[in-house]
Tab-separated table of C-alpha atoms and ligand atoms in Angstrom:
chain	number	residue	atom	x	y	z
A	1	MET	CA	-69.741	27.009	-2.452
A	2	ALA	CA	-73.149	26.942	-0.758
A	3	MET	CA	-74.043	23.588	0.787
A	4	PHE	CA	-77.493	24.201	2.186
A	5	ILE	CA	-79.339	26.925	0.321
A	6	ARG	CA	-79.909	27.955	-3.281
A	7	VAL	CA	-81.861	31.051	-4.236
A	8	GLU	CA	-83.585	31.225	-7.621
A	9	VAL	CA	-84.779	34.575	-8.933
A	10	ASP	CA	-86.848	35.024	-12.068
A	11	PRO	CA	-84.697	36.862	-14.679
A	12	GLN	CA	-87.393	39.533	-15.068
A	13	VAL	CA	-87.182	40.395	-11.362
A	14	ALA	CA	-83.403	40.281	-11.483
A	15	GLY	CA	-83.378	43.010	-14.088
A	16	GLN	CA	-85.986	45.294	-12.518
A	17	ALA	CA	-84.275	48.080	-10.565
A	18	ASP	CA	-87.024	48.654	-7.940
A	19	LEU	CA	-87.277	44.924	-7.125
A	20	VAL	CA	-83.508	44.539	-6.992
A	21	LYS	CA	-83.407	47.433	-4.510
A	22	LYS	CA	-86.100	45.779	-2.395
A	23	LEU	CA	-84.301	42.436	-2.340
A	24	VAL	CA	-81.023	44.056	-1.287
A	25	GLU	CA	-82.879	45.910	1.461
A	26	VAL	CA	-84.919	43.071	2.928
A	27	CYS	CA	-82.411	40.247	3.159
A	28	PRO	CA	-80.968	40.261	6.704
A	29	VAL	CA	-77.828	38.388	5.693
A	30	ASP	CA	-76.873	40.217	2.488
A	31	ILE	CA	-77.533	37.443	0.020
A	32	PHE	CA	-78.574	39.983	-2.628
A	33	ALA	CA	-76.445	42.765	-4.039
A	34	THR	CA	-76.648	45.142	-6.959
A	35	GLY	CA	-74.291	44.147	-9.752
A	36	GLN	CA	-72.223	46.594	-11.794
A	37	ASP	CA	-74.863	46.758	-14.496
A	38	GLY	CA	-77.610	47.452	-11.943
A	39	ALA	CA	-78.892	43.891	-12.220
A	40	LEU	CA	-79.287	41.549	-9.285
A	41	ALA	CA	-76.237	39.684	-8.046
A	42	ILE	CA	-76.345	36.732	-5.649
A	43	VAL	CA	-73.619	36.784	-3.003
A	44	GLU	CA	-72.575	33.153	-3.080
A	45	GLN	CA	-70.572	33.202	0.152
A	46	ASN	CA	-73.603	34.388	2.147
A	47	LEU	CA	-76.098	31.846	0.828
A	48	ASP	CA	-75.657	29.384	3.692
A	49	GLU	CA	-76.433	32.167	6.160
A	50	CYS	CA	-80.029	32.320	4.868
A	51	THR	CA	-82.409	32.521	7.832
A	52	LEU	CA	-85.387	31.213	5.824
A	53	CYS	CA	-87.258	34.377	6.760
A	54	ASP	CA	-89.073	34.516	3.369
A	55	LEU	CA	-88.781	38.316	3.185
A	56	CYS	CA	-87.347	38.057	-0.323
A	57	ILE	CA	-90.298	35.915	-1.410
A	58	GLN	CA	-92.743	38.456	0.018
A	59	ALA	CA	-90.920	41.394	-1.581
A	60	CYS	CA	-91.468	40.137	-5.145
A	61	PRO	CA	-94.422	38.956	-7.228
A	62	PRO	CA	-95.584	35.447	-6.264
A	63	GLY	CA	-93.458	32.634	-7.641
A	64	THR	CA	-90.597	34.827	-8.843
A	65	VAL	CA	-88.202	34.132	-5.956
A	66	LYS	CA	-87.557	30.650	-4.627
A	67	VAL	CA	-85.434	29.673	-1.621
A	68	VAL	CA	-84.412	26.048	-2.058
A	69	LYS	CA	-83.215	23.956	0.854
A	70	LEU	CA	-80.581	21.663	-0.576
A	71	TYR	CA	-80.916	19.259	2.347
A	72	GLU	CA	-84.523	18.328	1.674
B	1	MET	CA	-59.432	38.620	35.289
B	2	ARG	CA	-56.831	38.501	37.996
B	3	PHE	CA	-55.150	41.474	39.689
B	4	TYR	CA	-51.571	41.624	40.857
B	5	GLU	CA	-51.291	41.908	44.621
B	6	TYR	CA	-50.218	45.562	44.437
B	7	GLU	CA	-53.264	46.367	42.285
B	8	ALA	CA	-55.575	44.497	44.643
B	9	LYS	CA	-54.113	46.374	47.578
B	10	THR	CA	-54.510	49.693	45.766
B	11	LEU	CA	-58.174	48.857	45.271
B	12	LEU	CA	-58.687	47.809	48.885
B	13	ARG	CA	-56.958	50.972	50.093
B	14	ARG	CA	-59.756	52.941	48.394
B	15	TYR	CA	-62.156	51.112	50.687
B	16	GLU	CA	-60.044	51.847	53.773
B	17	VAL	CA	-59.104	48.229	54.386
B	18	PRO	CA	-56.081	48.500	56.723
B	19	LEU	CA	-52.816	47.843	54.865
B	20	ALA	CA	-49.115	48.171	55.560
B	21	SER	CA	-47.443	50.983	53.613
B	22	PHE	CA	-46.440	48.970	50.585
B	23	ARG	CA	-44.321	50.069	47.616
B	24	VAL	CA	-43.504	48.476	44.304
B	25	ALA	CA	-40.000	48.151	42.809
B	26	SER	CA	-39.028	47.004	39.332
B	27	THR	CA	-35.266	46.738	39.888
B	28	PRO	CA	-33.000	45.551	42.723
B	29	GLU	CA	-31.747	49.154	43.129
B	30	GLU	CA	-35.263	50.504	43.581
B	31	ALA	CA	-35.932	47.714	46.081
B	32	ALA	CA	-32.827	48.628	48.073
B	33	ALA	CA	-33.790	52.308	48.149
B	34	THR	CA	-37.355	51.474	49.207
B	35	ALA	CA	-36.142	49.136	51.949
B	36	GLY	CA	-33.904	51.943	53.220
B	37	GLU	CA	-36.822	54.376	53.329
B	38	LEU	CA	-39.150	51.899	55.073
B	39	GLY	CA	-36.443	50.892	57.599
B	40	GLY	CA	-36.303	47.723	59.690
B	41	THR	CA	-37.070	44.293	58.304
B	42	VAL	CA	-39.105	44.253	55.097
B	43	VAL	CA	-40.848	41.539	53.133
B	44	LEU	CA	-40.371	41.381	49.353
B	45	LYS	CA	-43.009	39.594	47.297
B	46	SER	CA	-42.922	38.548	43.670
B	47	GLN	CA	-45.696	40.161	41.602
B	48	VAL	CA	-47.016	37.308	39.476
B	49	LEU	CA	-50.591	36.282	38.709
B	50	SER	CA	-50.237	32.970	40.448
B	51	GLY	CA	-50.448	31.458	43.903
B	52	GLY	CA	-47.791	29.411	45.680
B	53	ARG	CA	-45.275	32.266	45.757
B	54	MET	CA	-43.934	31.425	49.202
B	55	LYS	CA	-43.240	27.768	48.304
B	56	ALA	CA	-41.669	28.776	44.982
B	57	GLY	CA	-39.234	31.185	46.657
B	58	GLY	CA	-41.046	34.329	45.540
B	59	VAL	CA	-41.336	35.797	49.049
B	60	LYS	CA	-38.226	36.841	50.994
B	61	PHE	CA	-37.339	38.931	54.029
B	62	ALA	CA	-34.545	41.483	54.219
B	63	SER	CA	-33.159	43.447	57.189
B	64	SER	CA	-31.039	45.921	55.227
B	65	PRO	CA	-31.041	47.653	51.833
B	66	GLN	CA	-28.209	45.329	50.708
B	67	GLU	CA	-30.240	42.253	51.612
B	68	ALA	CA	-33.277	43.774	49.886
B	69	ARG	CA	-31.262	44.339	46.694
B	70	GLN	CA	-30.080	40.738	46.719
B	71	ALA	CA	-33.577	39.358	47.506
B	72	ALA	CA	-35.216	41.484	44.771
B	73	ALA	CA	-32.620	40.370	42.207
B	74	GLU	CA	-33.363	36.734	43.019
B	75	ILE	CA	-37.143	37.231	42.975
B	76	LEU	CA	-37.153	39.192	39.712
B	77	ARG	CA	-35.339	36.460	37.812
B	78	LEU	CA	-37.424	33.624	39.255
B	79	PRO	CA	-40.375	32.588	37.059
B	80	ILE	CA	-43.318	31.182	39.007
B	81	SER	CA	-45.720	28.878	37.157
B	82	GLY	CA	-44.052	30.018	33.954
B	83	GLN	CA	-44.585	33.710	34.691
B	84	VAL	CA	-41.794	36.226	34.908
B	85	PRO	CA	-42.432	38.617	37.832
B	86	ARG	CA	-43.590	42.057	36.816
B	87	SER	CA	-42.139	43.715	39.926
B	88	VAL	CA	-41.575	43.247	43.645
B	89	LEU	CA	-43.912	44.480	46.353
B	90	ILE	CA	-42.103	45.658	49.461
B	91	GLU	CA	-43.649	46.372	52.844
B	92	PRO	CA	-42.531	46.352	56.476
B	93	LYS	CA	-42.561	42.916	58.132
B	94	ALA	CA	-45.562	42.905	60.440
B	95	PRO	CA	-45.383	41.620	64.042
B	96	VAL	CA	-48.220	39.119	63.680
B	97	ALA	CA	-50.043	37.715	66.718
B	98	LYS	CA	-52.747	35.740	64.866
B	99	GLU	CA	-53.955	35.205	61.302
B	100	TYR	CA	-57.526	35.237	59.986
B	101	TYR	CA	-59.163	34.815	56.591
B	102	ALA	CA	-61.859	36.953	54.959
B	103	GLY	CA	-63.217	36.418	51.475
B	104	VAL	CA	-66.166	37.277	49.279
B	105	ILE	CA	-67.306	35.045	46.434
B	106	TYR	CA	-70.494	34.685	44.450
B	107	ASN	CA	-72.541	31.709	45.621
B	108	THR	CA	-74.065	30.447	42.385
B	109	LEU	CA	-76.482	28.106	44.141
B	110	ALA	CA	-77.901	30.828	46.366
B	111	LYS	CA	-77.490	33.368	43.538
B	112	ARG	CA	-76.135	35.849	46.079
B	113	PRO	CA	-72.695	37.020	47.141
B	114	ALA	CA	-71.293	35.214	50.152
B	115	ILE	CA	-68.864	36.330	52.832
B	116	ILE	CA	-66.509	33.670	54.168
B	117	PHE	CA	-64.593	34.148	57.394
B	118	SER	CA	-62.176	31.967	59.322
B	119	ASP	CA	-60.051	32.372	62.413
B	120	MET	CA	-57.441	30.169	60.741
B	121	GLY	CA	-55.740	32.351	58.134
B	122	GLY	CA	-52.505	32.017	56.254
B	123	ILE	CA	-53.340	28.614	54.789
B	124	ASP	CA	-55.600	27.567	51.914
B	125	ILE	CA	-59.222	28.140	52.838
B	126	GLU	CA	-60.112	24.859	51.084
B	127	GLU	CA	-57.846	23.059	53.568
B	128	VAL	CA	-59.586	24.783	56.488
B	129	ALA	CA	-63.002	23.829	55.063
B	130	GLU	CA	-61.933	20.207	54.768
B	131	GLN	CA	-59.935	19.701	57.937
B	132	HIS	CA	-61.237	22.333	60.362
B	133	PRO	CA	-64.775	23.198	59.271
B	134	GLU	CA	-65.580	24.432	62.791
B	135	HIS	CA	-63.127	27.297	62.146
B	136	LEU	CA	-64.964	28.547	59.084
B	137	THR	CA	-68.224	30.381	58.683
B	138	GLN	CA	-70.070	31.911	55.770
B	139	ALA	CA	-73.267	33.758	54.976
B	140	THR	CA	-74.837	35.159	51.859
B	141	PHE	CA	-75.923	38.774	51.592
B	142	SER	CA	-77.909	40.949	49.235
B	143	SER	CA	-76.267	42.377	46.151
B	144	LEU	CA	-79.057	44.958	45.876
B	145	ARG	CA	-79.171	46.469	49.353
B	146	PRO	CA	-76.257	48.293	50.995
B	147	VAL	CA	-73.861	45.968	52.805
B	148	SER	CA	-74.916	45.732	56.435
B	149	ASP	CA	-72.295	45.920	59.203
B	150	TYR	CA	-74.684	43.991	61.385
B	151	LYS	CA	-74.639	41.032	58.981
B	152	MET	CA	-70.844	41.019	58.961
B	153	LYS	CA	-70.789	41.253	62.740
B	154	GLU	CA	-72.993	38.169	62.951
B	155	VAL	CA	-70.585	36.285	60.691
B	156	VAL	CA	-67.522	37.135	62.797
B	157	ALA	CA	-69.361	36.552	66.091
B	158	SER	CA	-70.500	33.120	64.935
B	159	LEU	CA	-66.925	31.899	65.509
B	160	GLY	CA	-67.054	33.106	69.123
B	161	ILE	CA	-65.112	36.313	68.511
B	162	THR	CA	-66.104	39.148	70.846
B	163	GLY	CA	-64.975	42.508	72.185
B	164	ASN	CA	-62.344	44.620	70.446
B	165	GLU	CA	-61.577	41.943	67.875
B	166	LEU	CA	-65.208	41.763	66.813
B	167	THR	CA	-65.396	45.543	66.611
B	168	ALA	CA	-62.233	45.764	64.511
B	169	LEU	CA	-62.978	42.868	62.162
B	170	THR	CA	-66.573	43.825	61.310
B	171	PRO	CA	-65.835	46.940	59.210
B	172	ILE	CA	-63.017	45.146	57.356
B	173	LEU	CA	-65.469	42.493	56.159
B	174	SER	CA	-68.034	45.165	55.241
B	175	ARG	CA	-65.479	47.114	53.215
B	176	LEU	CA	-64.315	44.000	51.419
B	177	ALA	CA	-67.932	43.194	50.517
B	178	ARG	CA	-68.518	46.757	49.267
B	179	ALA	CA	-65.457	46.570	47.019
B	180	PHE	CA	-66.690	43.215	45.712
B	181	LEU	CA	-70.104	44.606	44.778
B	182	ALA	CA	-68.898	47.916	43.389
B	183	HIS	CA	-66.364	46.502	40.940
B	184	GLY	CA	-67.926	43.362	39.468
B	185	LEU	CA	-65.499	41.103	41.324
B	186	THR	CA	-65.764	37.344	41.344
B	187	LEU	CA	-63.360	36.970	44.257
B	188	ALA	CA	-62.074	39.361	46.913
B	189	GLU	CA	-59.942	37.612	49.464
B	190	ILE	CA	-57.688	38.733	52.317
B	191	ASN	CA	-55.427	35.933	53.484
B	192	PRO	CA	-53.899	36.386	55.896
B	193	LEU	CA	-55.805	39.133	57.643
B	194	ALA	CA	-53.456	39.599	60.566
B	195	ARG	CA	-53.984	40.769	64.131
B	196	LEU	CA	-50.757	42.450	65.126
B	197	GLU	CA	-49.169	42.358	68.547
B	198	ASN	CA	-50.597	45.815	69.307
B	199	GLY	CA	-54.153	44.537	68.628
B	200	SER	CA	-54.643	46.297	65.272
B	201	PHE	CA	-55.511	44.437	62.068
B	202	VAL	CA	-53.800	44.560	58.711
B	203	CYS	CA	-54.288	42.868	55.337
B	204	LEU	CA	-51.020	41.066	54.634
B	205	ASP	CA	-51.968	39.463	51.329
B	206	CYS	CA	-55.002	39.666	49.104
B	207	HIS	CA	-56.377	38.248	45.903
B	208	VAL	CA	-58.886	39.972	43.647
B	209	ASP	CA	-60.479	38.619	40.471
B	210	MET	CA	-62.779	40.719	38.294
B	211	ASP	CA	-65.472	39.356	36.011
B	212	GLU	CA	-64.241	39.677	32.399
B	213	ASP	CA	-67.624	41.125	31.478
B	214	ALA	CA	-67.164	43.936	34.020
B	215	ARG	CA	-64.133	45.339	32.199
B	216	ASP	CA	-66.077	47.916	30.219
B	217	ARG	CA	-67.988	49.176	33.250
B	218	GLN	CA	-64.798	49.348	35.308
B	219	GLY	CA	-62.815	51.340	32.754
B	220	ALA	CA	-61.998	54.147	35.208
B	221	LEU	CA	-60.641	51.764	37.849
B	222	LEU	CA	-58.617	49.780	35.316
B	223	GLN	CA	-57.165	52.977	33.903
B	224	GLU	CA	-56.225	54.144	37.384
B	225	LEU	CA	-54.483	50.815	37.995
B	226	GLY	CA	-52.751	51.024	34.616
B	227	ILE	CA	-54.378	47.886	33.229
B	228	GLY	CA	-54.667	48.153	29.450
B	229	ARG	CA	-57.348	46.561	27.301
B	230	GLU	CA	-54.752	44.325	25.680
B	231	GLU	CA	-53.928	42.622	28.975
B	232	THR	CA	-55.844	39.357	29.133
B	233	ARG	CA	-54.658	38.564	32.664
B	234	GLN	CA	-55.159	34.863	32.321
B	235	ALA	CA	-53.212	32.451	34.506
B	236	ARG	CA	-51.000	31.698	31.474
B	237	PRO	CA	-50.471	33.448	28.139
B	238	PRO	CA	-53.008	32.450	25.466
B	239	THR	CA	-51.893	29.756	23.018
B	240	PRO	CA	-51.980	30.417	19.238
B	241	PHE	CA	-55.098	28.180	19.172
B	242	GLU	CA	-56.806	30.384	21.771
B	243	ILE	CA	-55.741	33.574	20.001
B	244	ARG	CA	-57.234	32.297	16.743
B	245	GLY	CA	-60.435	31.362	18.636
B	246	ALA	CA	-60.714	34.910	19.983
B	247	GLN	CA	-60.180	36.288	16.466
B	248	ILE	CA	-62.975	34.112	15.070
B	249	ASP	CA	-65.293	35.371	17.783
B	250	ALA	CA	-64.285	39.005	17.308
B	251	GLN	CA	-64.492	39.213	13.527
B	252	ASP	CA	-68.236	38.562	13.375
B	253	THR	CA	-70.592	40.257	15.829
B	254	ARG	CA	-73.325	37.656	15.384
B	255	GLY	CA	-73.541	35.485	18.505
B	256	VAL	CA	-70.687	33.990	20.457
B	257	ALA	CA	-68.478	31.185	19.209
B	258	GLY	CA	-65.230	31.379	21.039
B	259	ARG	CA	-63.900	31.854	24.568
B	260	ILE	CA	-61.731	28.918	23.733
B	261	VAL	CA	-59.374	27.298	26.207
B	262	GLU	CA	-56.990	24.692	24.873
B	263	PHE	CA	-56.512	21.286	26.492
B	264	ASP	CA	-54.614	18.244	25.311
B	265	GLY	CA	-57.410	15.720	24.765
B	266	ASP	CA	-58.810	14.101	21.644
B	267	LEU	CA	-62.470	15.144	21.851
B	268	GLY	CA	-63.136	18.596	20.441
B	269	LEU	CA	-66.054	20.384	22.084
B	270	ILE	CA	-68.553	22.824	20.637
B	271	ILE	CA	-70.685	23.498	23.673
B	272	GLY	CA	-72.751	26.202	25.291
B	273	ALA	CA	-76.086	27.766	26.232
B	274	GLY	CA	-77.084	29.023	29.636
B	275	GLY	CA	-74.204	27.492	31.566
B	276	GLY	CA	-74.273	24.453	29.299
B	277	SER	CA	-70.575	24.713	28.480
B	278	LEU	CA	-69.453	24.232	32.050
B	279	THR	CA	-72.008	21.497	32.723
B	280	LEU	CA	-71.084	19.628	29.554
B	281	PHE	CA	-67.357	20.053	30.044
B	282	ASP	CA	-67.637	18.650	33.580
B	283	ALA	CA	-69.825	15.786	32.337
B	284	VAL	CA	-67.284	14.856	29.647
B	285	ARG	CA	-64.571	14.719	32.298
B	286	LYS	CA	-66.796	12.776	34.680
B	287	TYR	CA	-67.178	10.003	32.100
B	288	GLY	CA	-63.455	9.844	31.461
B	289	GLY	CA	-63.439	11.919	28.275
B	290	ARG	CA	-60.343	13.901	27.331
B	291	ALA	CA	-61.428	17.306	26.084
B	292	ALA	CA	-59.309	19.012	23.442
B	293	ASN	CA	-60.793	22.363	24.299
B	294	TYR	CA	-63.382	24.315	26.235
B	295	CYS	CA	-65.469	26.869	24.373
B	296	GLU	CA	-68.752	28.727	24.527
B	297	ILE	CA	-71.267	29.160	21.779
B	298	GLY	CA	-74.614	30.910	21.999
B	299	GLY	CA	-76.578	33.986	21.015
B	300	ASN	CA	-77.125	32.577	17.520
B	301	PRO	CA	-73.693	32.624	15.943
B	302	SER	CA	-73.629	32.858	12.162
B	303	VAL	CA	-73.026	29.815	9.992
B	304	SER	CA	-69.585	31.138	9.074
B	305	LYS	CA	-68.645	31.668	12.713
B	306	ALA	CA	-69.682	28.149	13.728
B	307	CYS	CA	-67.910	26.855	10.621
B	308	GLU	CA	-64.631	28.641	11.406
B	309	LEU	CA	-64.729	27.480	15.032
B	310	THR	CA	-65.251	23.892	13.882
B	311	LYS	CA	-62.363	24.146	11.441
B	312	LEU	CA	-60.122	25.542	14.139
B	313	ILE	CA	-60.927	22.706	16.548
B	314	LEU	CA	-60.466	20.060	13.871
B	315	SER	CA	-57.115	21.570	12.881
B	316	LYS	CA	-55.754	20.883	16.356
B	317	PRO	CA	-53.401	17.907	16.326
B	318	GLY	CA	-54.807	14.886	18.153
B	319	VAL	CA	-58.502	15.764	17.785
B	320	ASP	CA	-60.323	12.618	16.650
B	321	LYS	CA	-63.933	13.761	16.856
B	322	ILE	CA	-66.036	16.698	17.941
B	323	ALA	CA	-69.096	16.691	20.156
B	324	VAL	CA	-71.658	19.424	19.537
B	325	MET	CA	-73.800	19.779	22.625
B	326	MET	CA	-75.866	22.549	24.085
B	327	ASN	CA	-78.550	23.141	26.643
B	328	VAL	CA	-82.049	23.722	25.203
B	329	VAL	CA	-81.671	26.826	23.043
B	330	SER	CA	-84.183	29.573	22.441
B	331	ASN	CA	-82.159	32.420	20.979
B	332	THR	CA	-79.753	30.203	19.049
B	333	ARG	CA	-81.017	28.326	16.011
B	334	VAL	CA	-80.286	24.631	15.850
B	335	ASP	CA	-80.293	24.581	12.047
B	336	ILE	CA	-77.804	27.451	11.788
B	337	VAL	CA	-75.359	25.736	14.165
B	338	ALA	CA	-75.874	22.434	12.329
B	339	ARG	CA	-75.084	24.095	9.011
B	340	GLY	CA	-71.970	25.787	10.413
B	341	VAL	CA	-70.573	22.686	12.065
B	342	ILE	CA	-71.227	20.410	9.079
B	343	LYS	CA	-69.731	22.949	6.719
B	344	GLY	CA	-66.650	23.227	8.932
B	345	VAL	CA	-66.227	19.449	8.971
B	346	VAL	CA	-66.651	19.141	5.204
B	347	GLU	CA	-64.299	22.055	4.487
B	348	SER	CA	-61.731	20.357	6.746
B	349	GLY	CA	-61.942	17.324	4.483
B	350	TYR	CA	-63.868	14.969	6.764
B	351	ASP	CA	-67.155	13.104	6.713
B	352	PRO	CA	-69.610	14.661	9.241
B	353	ALA	CA	-71.047	11.224	10.053
B	354	GLU	CA	-67.575	10.078	11.159
B	355	LYS	CA	-66.201	13.235	12.665
B	356	ILE	CA	-69.189	14.419	14.723
B	357	ALA	CA	-69.454	12.061	17.696
B	358	ILE	CA	-72.803	13.473	18.725
B	359	PHE	CA	-75.011	16.470	18.039
B	360	ARG	CA	-77.324	17.326	20.898
B	361	ILE	CA	-78.842	20.775	20.531
B	362	PRO	CA	-82.561	20.864	21.191
B	363	GLY	CA	-84.671	23.981	20.824
B	364	SER	CA	-85.352	26.679	18.310
B	365	TRP	CA	-85.679	25.388	14.696
B	366	GLU	CA	-84.633	21.900	15.759
B	367	GLY	CA	-86.853	20.258	13.119
B	368	GLU	CA	-84.937	22.022	10.367
B	369	GLY	CA	-81.647	21.248	12.066
B	370	PHE	CA	-82.457	17.556	12.360
B	371	LYS	CA	-83.247	17.385	8.627
B	372	ILE	CA	-79.721	18.644	7.900
B	373	LEU	CA	-78.137	16.228	10.376
B	374	ARG	CA	-80.099	13.301	8.944
B	375	LYS	CA	-78.963	14.141	5.438
B	376	TYR	CA	-75.320	14.018	6.541
B	377	GLY	CA	-75.799	10.894	8.690
B	378	VAL	CA	-74.881	12.616	11.959
B	379	GLU	CA	-76.030	11.014	15.227
B	380	TYR	CA	-78.281	13.584	16.882
B	381	TYR	CA	-80.530	13.786	19.930
B	382	ASP	CA	-83.328	16.007	21.105
B	383	ARG	CA	-84.117	17.110	24.667
B	384	SER	CA	-85.243	13.617	25.698
B	385	VAL	CA	-81.520	12.844	26.066
B	386	SER	CA	-80.060	14.884	28.935
B	387	MET	CA	-76.841	16.860	28.604
B	388	ASP	CA	-75.188	14.439	31.013
B	389	GLU	CA	-76.266	11.432	28.945
B	390	ALA	CA	-75.186	13.130	25.720
B	391	ALA	CA	-71.729	13.683	27.205
B	392	ARG	CA	-71.593	10.042	28.294
B	393	ARG	CA	-72.504	8.863	24.781
B	394	ALA	CA	-69.915	11.152	23.190
B	395	VAL	CA	-67.197	9.806	25.481
B	396	ALA	CA	-68.315	6.203	24.879
B	397	LYS	CA	-67.968	6.789	21.149
B	398	MET	CA	-64.397	7.950	21.610
B	399	GLN	CA	-63.582	4.803	23.522
B	400	THR	CA	-64.762	2.630	20.651
B	401	VAL	CA	-62.582	4.475	18.110
C	1	SF4	S1	-85.236	33.893	2.968
C	1	SF4	FE1	-84.574	35.712	4.096
C	1	SF4	S2	-82.432	35.304	4.503
C	1	SF4	FE2	-83.026	33.873	2.925
C	1	SF4	S3	-82.482	34.880	1.030
C	1	SF4	FE3	-84.599	35.402	1.463
C	1	SF4	S4	-84.489	37.308	2.565
C	1	SF4	FE4	-82.442	36.459	2.607
């Protein structure tokens, strides 16, 4: 269970193959993965490793990916 | 990483340091046969990775193969400092006229290797330094330029040694220094370095330690000496706690969070950064703290690695609190360590505000780290509190438990 970070992805992005591929590629700590159905999957056990690099936010249309710090 | 005497002598033989013709025996029968071949009186020495062999009964003399068999049998079944001897080194007893000391260490203040020489060998060099400092001399030398015989000659001559002795001792010191530089050693010591009755010199005993981090570069030497990768060569076998610490460090390549040494105190330590671990460990002891462990963290360990290390330390019986202290960090992120440690405490079933005596890691991403620490009520400090003061505060907190 993640204690420090939550990642919110707009369902439209989560279902778009090219954006899913981008997210999986850019995240340095493997928080994103491709699910069995090709949709985006969040790897819960890696969430707290988030480096706050914002690469996922930059990879998708503005406002569609949010990285929430649970300690703020 | 420590070498057995026979391995150290094998290394020094490569550098043409004068040695008696030593052999190694693993059984009393082999010892008897070797003693017969060498002839005359021989000395048999226990091969353990520990000092104090003479006092413990690990060094014996024998004047016949029968005596050698008996002596080897006794030595081989005698543990010294908890270590069972690997074998027995046998060499002819030398007719010693006088004993000297020669050693090479790394002088961390000068940041250069240093040669140490004394005309009082055969006893602890620390004792000579304390009680007979006029019999000891030392000088640093370059680790970049070739070792200079002239420099070594100056060192020996500074104790008033002249003539044939000076001529004979100089190359021995040079060769010892060359071996030190070539093999990533942290200590190369000949004690005693004996002048025999015929005026020649011979290394009677020696001690060589290699930097753990030199192991990969020294693969060929270690293979030649038969030292496998699995041999840790610590002064005692690792405890299950230390083995688990090494596993945590090895299973994730991100950063370092390990190199754990177990102690029996109540204050768990998560310490590191640029020599910070040693400084902080010493400071904790200085203020009367009882450390449960030594460890090193740095190089930006992952959250999970810091978390697992924390859980390991907290699982150790008798640990009341942990102190998380580092030097100012640049390549380790404060917030990542904070997350890992807090997660480890929570997953162990404790309250971070209670269990973390102090968190003092200033540097990269400290603002983010401090937000996390504030949220969990952990006492934290920035660089305006020195490492020494942080250690003092951590120890003081233990004393008010
Ligand atoms: S901010 Fe960086 S580390 Fe965090 S989820 Fe996005 S890409 Fe991954």
